XYZ file of C-alpha atoms in Angstrom:
186
model
C -0.012 -0.049 0.044
C 1.588 3.313 -1.037
C 1.076 6.324 1.129
C -1.603 8.608 -0.318
C -0.895 12.334 -0.685
C -1.978 14.470 2.081
C -3.918 17.717 1.609
C -1.525 20.747 1.169
C -0.260 22.086 4.198
C -0.044 18.598 6.137
C 2.903 16.478 6.732
C 3.417 13.171 8.366
C 6.430 12.952 10.805
C 7.742 10.940 13.734
C 6.072 11.745 17.121
C 8.859 13.545 19.204
C 9.007 13.540 22.937
C 8.301 17.232 22.793
C 4.896 16.311 21.105
C 3.404 14.241 23.957
C 1.327 16.964 25.388
C -0.289 17.996 22.120
C -0.556 14.345 20.927
C -2.459 13.099 23.948
C -5.812 14.789 23.179
C -5.543 13.523 19.594
C -4.657 9.934 20.475
C -7.450 9.989 23.075
C -10.000 10.590 20.276
C -9.198 6.895 19.207
C -10.745 5.525 22.410
C -12.256 8.254 24.332
C -14.192 6.220 26.905
C -11.289 4.002 27.958
C -9.550 5.502 30.998
C -6.667 2.946 30.516
C -6.093 3.688 26.782
C -2.859 4.012 25.098
C -2.764 7.558 25.699
C -1.783 6.843 29.287
C 1.515 5.377 28.242
C 2.064 7.874 25.381
C 5.423 9.297 26.642
C 6.787 5.731 26.937
C 5.459 4.647 23.471
C 7.130 7.733 21.784
C 10.363 6.962 23.631
C 10.205 3.432 22.500
C 9.389 4.372 18.921
C 12.603 6.542 18.881
C 14.668 3.502 19.819
C 15.522 1.514 16.710
C 15.596 -1.779 18.736
C 11.995 -1.400 19.979
C 9.141 -2.593 17.731
C 7.059 0.451 18.420
C 6.075 3.192 15.907
C 4.438 6.510 16.526
C 3.478 9.100 13.781
C 1.718 12.403 13.642
C 0.176 14.544 10.967
C 0.984 18.135 11.533
C -0.215 21.421 9.899
C 3.053 22.896 8.499
C 1.845 26.528 9.042
C 0.753 26.273 12.643
C 2.391 23.136 13.981
C -0.953 21.803 15.137
C -1.397 18.067 15.209
C -4.464 16.958 13.218
C -3.801 13.116 13.470
C -1.718 10.457 14.914
C -1.233 6.776 15.180
C 0.498 4.345 17.599
C 1.607 0.824 16.351
C 2.656 -1.564 19.170
C 3.732 -5.169 19.533
C 1.034 -7.491 20.434
C 1.576 -8.107 24.203
C -1.317 -10.550 24.369
C 0.891 -13.202 22.772
C 3.194 -13.113 25.806
C 0.308 -14.183 28.110
C -1.671 -16.327 25.847
C -2.579 -19.686 27.366
C -1.307 -21.614 24.388
C 2.095 -19.825 24.442
C 2.870 -19.465 28.151
C 6.224 -21.253 28.591
C 6.893 -21.548 24.859
C 10.341 -20.741 23.804
C 8.845 -19.326 20.665
C 6.627 -16.821 22.116
C 8.795 -13.855 21.135
C 8.887 -15.035 17.493
C 5.130 -15.509 17.367
C 4.608 -12.024 19.037
C 6.868 -10.603 16.373
C 4.458 -11.848 13.670
C 1.810 -9.291 14.437
C 1.927 -5.487 14.855
C -1.169 -3.793 16.306
C -2.398 -0.486 15.070
C -3.494 0.376 18.544
C -4.447 4.071 18.142
C -5.562 5.985 15.047
C -7.141 9.229 15.368
C -7.837 12.326 13.311
C -9.332 15.583 14.680
C -12.863 16.209 13.388
C -12.161 19.068 11.045
C -9.647 17.027 9.050
C -11.726 13.773 8.696
C -12.658 12.624 5.361
C -9.599 14.185 3.762
C -7.263 11.273 3.487
C -5.241 11.862 6.732
C -6.421 8.506 8.288
C -5.746 6.666 5.132
C -2.216 8.036 5.015
C -1.611 7.056 8.481
C -2.794 3.461 7.875
C -0.574 3.378 4.771
C 2.341 4.458 6.968
C 1.569 1.805 9.408
C 1.312 -0.923 6.772
C 4.568 0.257 5.322
C 6.295 0.116 8.622
C 4.730 -3.228 9.564
C 6.042 -4.865 6.402
C 9.628 -3.684 6.556
C 12.375 -4.516 8.953
C 14.642 -1.567 9.371
C 17.174 -1.359 12.276
C 15.160 -3.751 14.484
C 11.644 -2.176 13.691
C 8.547 -4.382 13.099
C 8.859 -6.514 9.975
C 5.607 -8.298 10.817
C 3.496 -10.606 8.948
C 0.105 -9.216 9.961
C -1.041 -5.680 10.748
C -4.011 -6.002 13.258
C -6.195 -3.003 14.071
C -8.893 -2.740 16.743
C -11.524 -0.221 15.953
C -14.837 1.130 16.627
C -17.554 -0.805 14.757
C -18.548 2.134 12.497
C -15.182 2.044 11.005
C -15.332 -1.535 9.618
C -16.111 -0.305 6.174
C -13.145 2.121 6.243
C -10.688 -0.604 7.145
C -12.240 -3.051 4.579
C -11.770 -0.364 2.003
C -8.031 -0.352 2.739
C -7.738 -4.018 2.219
C -8.249 -5.246 5.764
C -10.109 -8.512 6.397
C -12.809 -8.419 9.183
C -11.792 -10.786 12.021
C -15.048 -10.886 14.113
C -13.619 -13.550 16.388
C -10.241 -12.099 16.743
C -6.957 -12.763 14.905
C -5.882 -16.288 14.269
C -2.145 -17.075 13.743
C -1.411 -20.348 12.347
C 1.128 -22.422 14.146
C 2.375 -26.073 14.050
C -0.037 -26.774 16.931
C -3.091 -24.900 15.434
C -4.425 -21.273 15.530
C -3.575 -18.840 18.173
C -6.456 -16.628 18.587
C -7.056 -13.361 20.432
C -10.551 -12.084 20.897
C -10.906 -8.310 20.520
C -12.734 -6.102 22.791
C -14.332 -4.293 19.972
C -14.162 -4.698 16.174
C -10.928 -5.836 14.620
C -9.472 -6.321 11.180
C -6.067 -7.489 9.872
C -4.141 -7.102 6.722
């Protein structure tokens, strides 16, 4: 998936530590009713995304004229694999966890919705998930949890709906993780 062009005056860039305070209200839009959402660990996620040895990725969309953030996304390793009942005690748990990246938070402020900002961020996530650069990601599956009303959006970007969660084939069968809300994988 190539990254679509953003509207004039917008640019995608790495999230920086200095951007934690302005990024928090944007990322909270992805899951506003969750008091334990990813926004609570935002500083740590951004720090990890700057470390080439950590499989974490944080990007923002910024207005070039004002510096205002209009969108953002966090892509994280799937920590559920480390505690999955089928995998506990397995020497391969880190390999299996490395097969999947989770597009954990994707948000665009209301006035910029419908203008390609979210599509550009998803394309950035897919590009990062599919590459291995300096220890980053290189996963086989990009998994996104989302609000049910966004199912058509993700389907239009080539994601496959996974109503029962994601299934990863292994020699002993499928490892599945049931989502708390809608999910899709690519």
